[in-house]
Amino acid sequence: MSGAADEPILQTGHLLGIDALSVPEIESLLTLAERYVALNRAPEKKQNVLRGRTLINLFFESSTRTQSSFELAGKRLGADVLNMAVKNSSVSKGETLIDTATTLNAMRPDILVVRHQDSGAAELLSRKVDCCVVNAGDGAHEHPTQALLDALTIKRRRGSFEGLLVAICGDIAHSRVARSNIHLLSKMGARVRLIAPRTLLPADADRLGVEISTDMRKGLEGVDIVMMLRLQLERMGGAFIPSAREYFHFYGLDREKLNCAKPGALVMHPGPMNRGVEIDSDIADDVEVSLIREQVEMGLAIRMAVLDALARGLPREGRNAA
Ligand code: CP
């Protein structure tokens, strides 16, 4: 299908964040992912792009979508896939992130997919190991494959990003998804508007080159895509909202607030959702407006494209041969 001999796509040999990607790199990944959408819808889903390669998933934070789709992506492309059970590993005996990663690196994997609670963890590991590193979410910093799958979902529905107005709503301050999406959507020519209470806007919001609103109804005016975010309680050190009930009243997306957006506006959410907190089930389950299930499907295709792109940069003899 893709052929590992094709042109390299990711120039650094890693995927650490959207900030470092060029527009041609993003476009190439989206184009490649389209081929994997088609493959995943076909009866025969196996490819040999990663045959003989080893992929390790190293998740220090819980995950449903990202970990399972990287596992399935690796398997569909023919790799041997190891999911490290971090909770049962020697991390519980005090082994550090770097020692854990260098230990796994000694087993000569080709690609390490890492999720960690600290911003910069994936970049740090990329300097300590000699395989490709993919950032599957580092603290509140970046979640590049989420932004890429969101972009693929939008592109398939709207054709292009130029002139689109995308609202990112909710807990932006603690969200790596928001940060990666701001980078990607801005690079691709979309307008981005952040909608949140002041307490949930990042301290550097004014320097991000985006529009800002603290009023959900006014903020949604003219919006093409409404991207909702979960309250990331695991990254909150104190009380940022008076109560979940009050938060839903002012910022939760229900039919009445969605009617403030452009007619035909579409709704996205990276998951996991907290129904009745940031989004009403009436909207989340409405297939006419909700792209949430489609985002999950695009997630698998994007992760296959990312693994394929990284494999193109691996030496034929094996990157770790010594
Ligand atoms: N959107 C996302 O990263 O979901 P998971 O935490 O389930 O991987």
Short mmCIF file of C-alpha atoms and ligand atoms in Angstrom, two decimals:
data_model
loop_
_atom_site.label_atom_id
_atom_site.label_comp_id
_atom_site.label_asym_id
_atom_site.label_seq_id
_atom_site.Cartn_x
_atom_site.Cartn_y
_atom_site.Cartn_z
CA MET A 1 0.00 0.00 0.00
CA SER A 2 2.33 2.77 1.17
CA GLY A 3 5.71 1.16 0.47
CA ALA A 4 8.48 1.87 2.99
CA ALA A 5 10.66 3.07 0.13
CA ASP A 6 8.42 6.11 -0.30
CA GLU A 7 9.69 9.57 0.56
CA PRO A 8 10.23 10.24 4.29
CA ILE A 9 7.42 12.33 5.78
CA LEU A 10 8.54 13.18 9.33
CA GLN A 11 11.87 14.96 9.09
CA THR A 12 12.95 14.54 12.73
CA GLY A 13 12.32 10.79 12.97
CA HIS A 14 9.98 11.38 15.92
CA LEU A 15 6.50 12.82 16.48
CA LEU A 16 6.80 14.96 19.60
CA GLY A 17 4.36 17.79 18.93
CA ILE A 18 2.45 19.72 16.28
CA ASP A 19 4.42 22.89 17.03
CA ALA A 20 7.50 21.39 15.35
CA LEU A 21 5.66 20.08 12.25
CA SER A 22 5.60 21.90 8.93
CA VAL A 23 2.44 22.32 6.86
CA PRO A 24 3.75 19.85 4.21
CA GLU A 25 4.42 17.26 6.95
CA ILE A 26 0.85 17.68 8.27
CA GLU A 27 -0.64 17.52 4.77
CA SER A 28 1.36 14.38 3.92
CA LEU A 29 0.18 12.64 7.09
CA LEU A 30 -3.45 13.54 6.35
CA THR A 31 -3.13 12.27 2.78
CA LEU A 32 -1.51 9.02 3.93
CA ALA A 33 -4.20 8.55 6.60
CA GLU A 34 -6.92 8.69 3.92
CA ARG A 35 -5.47 5.49 2.48
CA TYR A 36 -5.70 3.84 5.91
CA VAL A 37 -9.34 4.93 6.33
CA ALA A 38 -10.07 2.96 3.16
CA LEU A 39 -7.97 -0.02 4.30
CA ASN A 40 -9.72 -0.16 7.69
CA ARG A 41 -13.10 -0.28 5.93
CA ALA A 42 -12.01 -3.18 3.73
CA PRO A 43 -12.46 -6.83 4.78
CA GLU A 44 -8.68 -7.54 4.63
CA LYS A 45 -6.92 -5.05 6.90
CA LYS A 46 -3.37 -6.42 7.24
CA GLN A 47 -0.30 -4.72 5.74
CA ASN A 48 3.43 -5.46 5.92
CA VAL A 49 4.72 -1.91 6.34
CA LEU A 50 6.03 -2.69 9.85
CA ARG A 51 6.86 -6.37 9.36
CA GLY A 52 9.86 -7.26 11.52
CA ARG A 53 9.55 -4.01 13.49
CA THR A 54 8.77 -3.74 17.20
CA LEU A 55 6.44 -1.15 18.72
CA ILE A 56 6.27 -0.56 22.49
CA ASN A 57 3.35 1.31 24.09
CA LEU A 58 4.50 2.92 27.36
CA PHE A 59 1.53 4.63 29.01
CA PHE A 60 2.06 6.17 32.46
CA GLU A 61 -1.48 7.65 32.32
CA SER A 62 -4.67 5.75 31.57
CA SER A 63 -6.05 5.67 28.04
CA THR A 64 -8.78 3.92 26.08
CA ARG A 65 -8.63 5.45 22.61
CA THR A 66 -4.96 6.31 22.13
CA GLN A 67 -3.41 3.13 23.51
CA SER A 68 -5.85 0.72 21.85
CA SER A 69 -5.58 2.46 18.48
CA PHE A 70 -1.75 2.48 18.56
CA GLU A 71 -1.86 -1.23 19.42
CA LEU A 72 -4.28 -1.99 16.60
CA ALA A 73 -2.38 0.30 14.20
CA GLY A 74 0.90 -1.53 14.90
CA LYS A 75 -0.74 -4.94 14.49
CA ARG A 76 -2.55 -4.02 11.27
CA LEU A 77 0.78 -2.85 9.84
CA GLY A 78 2.48 -6.13 10.78
CA ALA A 79 4.59 -5.03 13.80
CA ASP A 80 5.22 -6.94 17.01
CA VAL A 81 3.45 -4.83 19.64
CA LEU A 82 4.24 -4.80 23.36
CA ASN A 83 1.90 -2.95 25.73
CA MET A 84 3.88 -2.23 28.89
CA ALA A 85 1.64 -2.59 31.94
CA VAL A 86 3.20 0.37 33.78
CA LYS A 87 1.17 -0.22 36.97
CA ASN A 88 2.69 -3.73 37.31
CA SER A 89 6.17 -2.69 36.19
CA SER A 90 9.24 -1.75 38.23
CA VAL A 91 8.03 1.87 38.12
CA SER A 92 6.07 0.85 41.24
CA LYS A 93 9.46 0.04 42.89
CA GLY A 94 10.79 3.50 42.14
CA GLU A 95 12.39 3.01 38.71
CA THR A 96 12.50 6.35 36.89
CA LEU A 97 11.00 7.23 33.53
CA ILE A 98 14.44 7.42 31.92
CA ASP A 99 15.64 4.12 33.41
CA THR A 100 12.40 2.45 32.31
CA ALA A 101 12.77 3.79 28.78
CA THR A 102 16.47 2.97 28.44
CA THR A 103 15.76 -0.56 29.73
CA LEU A 104 13.10 -1.04 27.04
CA ASN A 105 15.42 0.60 24.48
CA ALA A 106 18.02 -2.11 25.18
CA MET A 107 15.49 -4.62 23.78
CA ARG A 108 15.87 -2.76 20.46
CA PRO A 109 12.36 -1.59 19.67
CA ASP A 110 11.87 0.53 16.56
CA ILE A 111 9.10 2.79 17.86
CA LEU A 112 8.26 3.83 21.43
CA VAL A 113 4.84 5.41 22.02
CA VAL A 114 4.80 7.24 25.34
CA ARG A 115 2.14 8.99 27.42
CA HIS A 116 3.28 10.68 30.60
CA GLN A 117 1.88 13.18 33.10
CA ASP A 118 4.85 15.55 32.74
CA SER A 119 5.14 18.10 29.93
CA GLY A 120 8.32 17.44 27.93
CA ALA A 121 8.57 13.74 28.88
CA ALA A 122 8.44 12.48 25.27
CA GLU A 123 11.03 15.00 24.10
CA LEU A 124 13.31 14.01 26.98
CA LEU A 125 13.01 10.32 26.08
CA SER A 126 13.74 11.02 22.42
CA ARG A 127 17.19 12.20 23.54
CA LYS A 128 17.82 9.08 25.66
CA VAL A 129 16.77 6.26 23.31
CA ASP A 130 17.80 5.41 19.77
CA CYS A 131 14.37 4.44 18.43
CA CYS A 132 11.56 6.67 17.11
CA VAL A 133 9.47 8.29 19.86
CA VAL A 134 5.80 9.23 19.49
CA ASN A 135 4.23 11.57 22.03
CA ALA A 136 0.84 10.10 23.01
CA GLY A 137 0.21 13.01 25.42
CA ASP A 138 2.63 14.76 27.81
CA GLY A 139 1.04 16.66 30.68
CA ALA A 140 -0.77 19.78 29.49
CA HIS A 141 1.76 20.25 26.67
CA GLU A 142 0.82 18.36 23.46
CA HIS A 143 -1.20 15.42 22.11
CA PRO A 144 -0.17 15.51 18.45
CA THR A 145 -2.03 12.45 17.15
CA GLN A 146 -5.28 13.80 18.65
CA ALA A 147 -4.90 17.07 16.74
CA LEU A 148 -4.04 15.17 13.55
CA LEU A 149 -7.11 12.93 13.86
CA ASP A 150 -9.26 15.98 14.57
CA ALA A 151 -7.83 17.63 11.46
CA LEU A 152 -8.54 14.54 9.36
CA THR A 153 -12.13 14.49 10.65
CA ILE A 154 -12.64 18.18 9.84
CA LYS A 155 -10.99 17.92 6.41
CA ARG A 156 -13.19 15.00 5.38
CA ARG A 157 -16.34 16.94 6.39
CA ARG A 158 -15.43 20.45 5.29
CA GLY A 159 -12.84 19.93 2.53
CA SER A 160 -10.38 22.53 3.77
CA PHE A 161 -9.41 24.57 6.84
CA GLU A 162 -9.12 27.95 5.13
CA GLY A 163 -11.69 30.38 6.55
CA LEU A 164 -13.21 27.89 9.03
CA LEU A 165 -13.96 29.19 12.53
CA VAL A 166 -13.29 26.52 15.16
CA ALA A 167 -14.27 27.10 18.80
CA ILE A 168 -12.34 25.17 21.45
CA CYS A 169 -14.48 25.22 24.59
CA GLY A 170 -13.95 24.34 28.23
CA ASP A 171 -10.87 23.47 30.25
CA ILE A 172 -8.25 24.87 27.89
CA ALA A 173 -5.74 25.66 30.64
CA HIS A 174 -5.09 21.99 31.43
CA SER A 175 -5.57 20.61 27.91
CA ARG A 176 -2.81 19.21 25.71
CA VAL A 177 -5.51 18.54 23.09
CA ALA A 178 -6.32 22.27 22.95
CA ARG A 179 -2.66 23.26 22.62
CA SER A 180 -1.98 20.81 19.76
CA ASN A 181 -5.20 21.82 18.00
CA ILE A 182 -4.39 25.55 18.30
CA HIS A 183 -1.01 24.91 16.62
CA LEU A 184 -2.45 22.70 13.88
CA LEU A 185 -5.57 24.69 13.01
CA SER A 186 -3.65 27.99 12.95
CA LYS A 187 -0.93 26.52 10.69
CA MET A 188 -3.60 25.21 8.29
CA GLY A 189 -5.40 28.56 7.95
CA ALA A 190 -8.41 28.15 10.27
CA ARG A 191 -9.50 30.77 12.82
CA VAL A 192 -9.51 29.52 16.40
CA ARG A 193 -11.68 30.93 19.18
CA LEU A 194 -11.20 29.81 22.80
CA ILE A 195 -14.35 29.83 24.95
CA ALA A 196 -13.92 29.30 28.69
CA PRO A 197 -14.28 30.92 32.09
CA ARG A 198 -11.21 33.04 32.93
CA THR A 199 -10.04 30.40 35.43
CA LEU A 200 -9.80 27.78 32.66
CA LEU A 201 -7.96 29.90 30.09
CA PRO A 202 -4.19 29.39 29.89
CA ALA A 203 -2.01 32.14 31.37
CA ASP A 204 -0.48 32.76 27.91
CA ALA A 205 -3.86 32.83 26.06
CA ASP A 206 -3.26 36.37 24.76
CA ARG A 207 -0.03 35.27 23.08
CA LEU A 208 -1.49 32.24 21.24
CA GLY A 209 -2.80 34.20 18.25
CA VAL A 210 -6.43 33.14 18.86
CA GLU A 211 -9.74 34.87 19.61
CA ILE A 212 -10.98 34.61 23.20
CA SER A 213 -14.47 34.66 24.71
CA THR A 214 -15.65 34.02 28.25
CA ASP A 215 -19.33 33.89 27.19
CA MET A 216 -20.40 30.58 25.62
CA ARG A 217 -23.45 31.88 23.75
CA LYS A 218 -21.72 34.95 22.31
CA GLY A 219 -18.53 33.00 21.64
CA LEU A 220 -20.38 30.42 19.53
CA GLU A 221 -21.73 33.01 17.08
CA GLY A 222 -20.49 32.26 13.54
CA VAL A 223 -18.67 29.07 14.60
CA ASP A 224 -18.38 26.17 12.09
CA ILE A 225 -16.92 23.54 14.42
CA VAL A 226 -17.50 23.31 18.19
CA MET A 227 -14.75 21.32 19.93
CA MET A 228 -15.68 20.48 23.54
CA LEU A 229 -13.15 19.58 26.25
CA ARG A 230 -13.45 17.62 29.48
CA LEU A 231 -12.62 19.22 32.83
CA GLN A 232 -9.21 17.65 33.48
CA LEU A 233 -9.56 17.21 37.23
CA GLU A 234 -6.39 15.08 37.36
CA ARG A 235 -4.34 18.14 36.39
CA MET A 236 -6.19 20.67 38.58
CA GLY A 237 -4.46 21.61 41.81
CA GLY A 238 -7.51 23.39 43.29
CA ALA A 239 -11.09 24.51 42.61
CA PHE A 240 -11.41 26.12 39.17
CA ILE A 241 -15.22 26.03 38.92
CA PRO A 242 -17.94 26.58 41.59
CA SER A 243 -19.70 23.25 40.80
CA ALA A 244 -20.24 20.84 37.88
CA ARG A 245 -23.92 21.85 37.80
CA GLU A 246 -23.13 25.55 37.51
CA TYR A 247 -20.40 24.81 34.93
CA PHE A 248 -22.90 22.94 32.74
CA HIS A 249 -25.37 25.80 33.03
CA PHE A 250 -22.89 28.36 31.67
CA TYR A 251 -20.48 26.30 29.52
CA GLY A 252 -22.01 22.85 28.92
CA LEU A 253 -23.01 22.33 25.28
CA ASP A 254 -26.74 21.71 24.95
CA ARG A 255 -29.15 22.28 22.05
CA GLU A 256 -29.95 25.84 23.08
CA LYS A 257 -26.28 26.91 23.13
CA LEU A 258 -25.46 24.99 19.93
CA ASN A 259 -28.21 27.00 18.19
CA CYS A 260 -26.00 30.09 18.74
CA ALA A 261 -23.39 28.62 16.34
CA LYS A 262 -23.59 28.74 12.54
CA PRO A 263 -26.45 26.63 11.10
CA GLY A 264 -25.02 23.18 10.33
CA ALA A 265 -22.19 23.54 12.87
CA LEU A 266 -20.56 20.23 13.81
CA VAL A 267 -19.56 19.08 17.30
CA MET A 268 -16.36 17.30 18.31
CA HIS A 269 -14.97 15.91 21.57
CA PRO A 270 -11.67 14.03 21.99
CA GLY A 271 -13.13 11.79 24.72
CA PRO A 272 -13.48 10.63 27.36
CA MET A 273 -16.71 12.63 27.79
CA ASN A 274 -18.37 13.64 31.02
CA ARG A 275 -22.01 13.76 29.97
CA GLY A 276 -23.99 16.44 31.73
CA VAL A 277 -20.81 18.35 32.67
CA GLU A 278 -19.32 19.71 29.42
CA ILE A 279 -21.79 18.15 26.95
CA ASP A 280 -25.43 17.07 26.93
CA SER A 281 -26.18 13.51 25.75
CA ASP A 282 -28.76 14.98 23.37
CA ILE A 283 -25.87 16.58 21.42
CA ALA A 284 -23.21 13.89 21.94
CA ASP A 285 -25.48 11.17 20.51
CA ASP A 286 -27.00 13.19 17.66
CA VAL A 287 -25.38 11.70 14.53
CA GLU A 288 -26.48 14.73 12.48
CA VAL A 289 -24.11 17.03 14.40
CA SER A 290 -21.74 14.89 16.50
CA LEU A 291 -18.47 13.71 14.96
CA ILE A 292 -17.30 11.93 18.12
CA ARG A 293 -17.47 8.34 16.76
CA GLU A 294 -15.90 9.47 13.47
CA GLN A 295 -13.00 10.97 15.46
CA VAL A 296 -12.28 7.55 16.95
CA GLU A 297 -12.25 5.93 13.49
CA MET A 298 -9.92 8.65 12.17
CA GLY A 299 -7.69 8.10 15.21
CA LEU A 300 -6.82 4.61 14.07
CA ALA A 301 -6.09 5.76 10.50
CA ILE A 302 -3.92 8.65 11.69
CA ARG A 303 -1.91 6.41 14.01
CA MET A 304 -1.32 3.95 11.16
CA ALA A 305 -0.15 6.88 9.01
CA VAL A 306 2.21 8.11 11.74
CA LEU A 307 3.72 4.63 12.22
CA ASP A 308 4.07 4.20 8.46
CA ALA A 309 5.72 7.64 8.17
CA LEU A 310 8.21 6.83 10.92
CA ALA A 311 8.96 3.40 9.42
CA ARG A 312 10.02 5.10 6.17
CA GLY A 313 12.86 6.77 8.07
CA LEU A 314 14.11 3.55 9.68
CA PRO A 315 17.25 1.99 8.16
CA ARG A 316 16.59 -1.24 6.32
CA GLU A 317 19.35 -3.01 8.29
CA GLY A 318 17.83 -1.94 11.61
CA ARG A 319 18.31 1.42 13.26
CA ASN A 320 19.99 -0.11 16.32
CA ALA A 321 22.52 -2.35 14.57
CA ALA A 322 25.86 -1.98 16.37
N1 CP B 1 -8.62 11.41 23.52
C1 CP B 1 -7.80 10.59 24.22
O1 CP B 1 -6.56 10.80 24.28
O2 CP B 1 -8.45 9.57 24.80
P1 CP B 1 -7.77 8.44 25.74
O3 CP B 1 -7.29 9.15 27.00
O4 CP B 1 -8.82 7.42 25.99
O5 CP B 1 -6.57 7.88 25.00
#
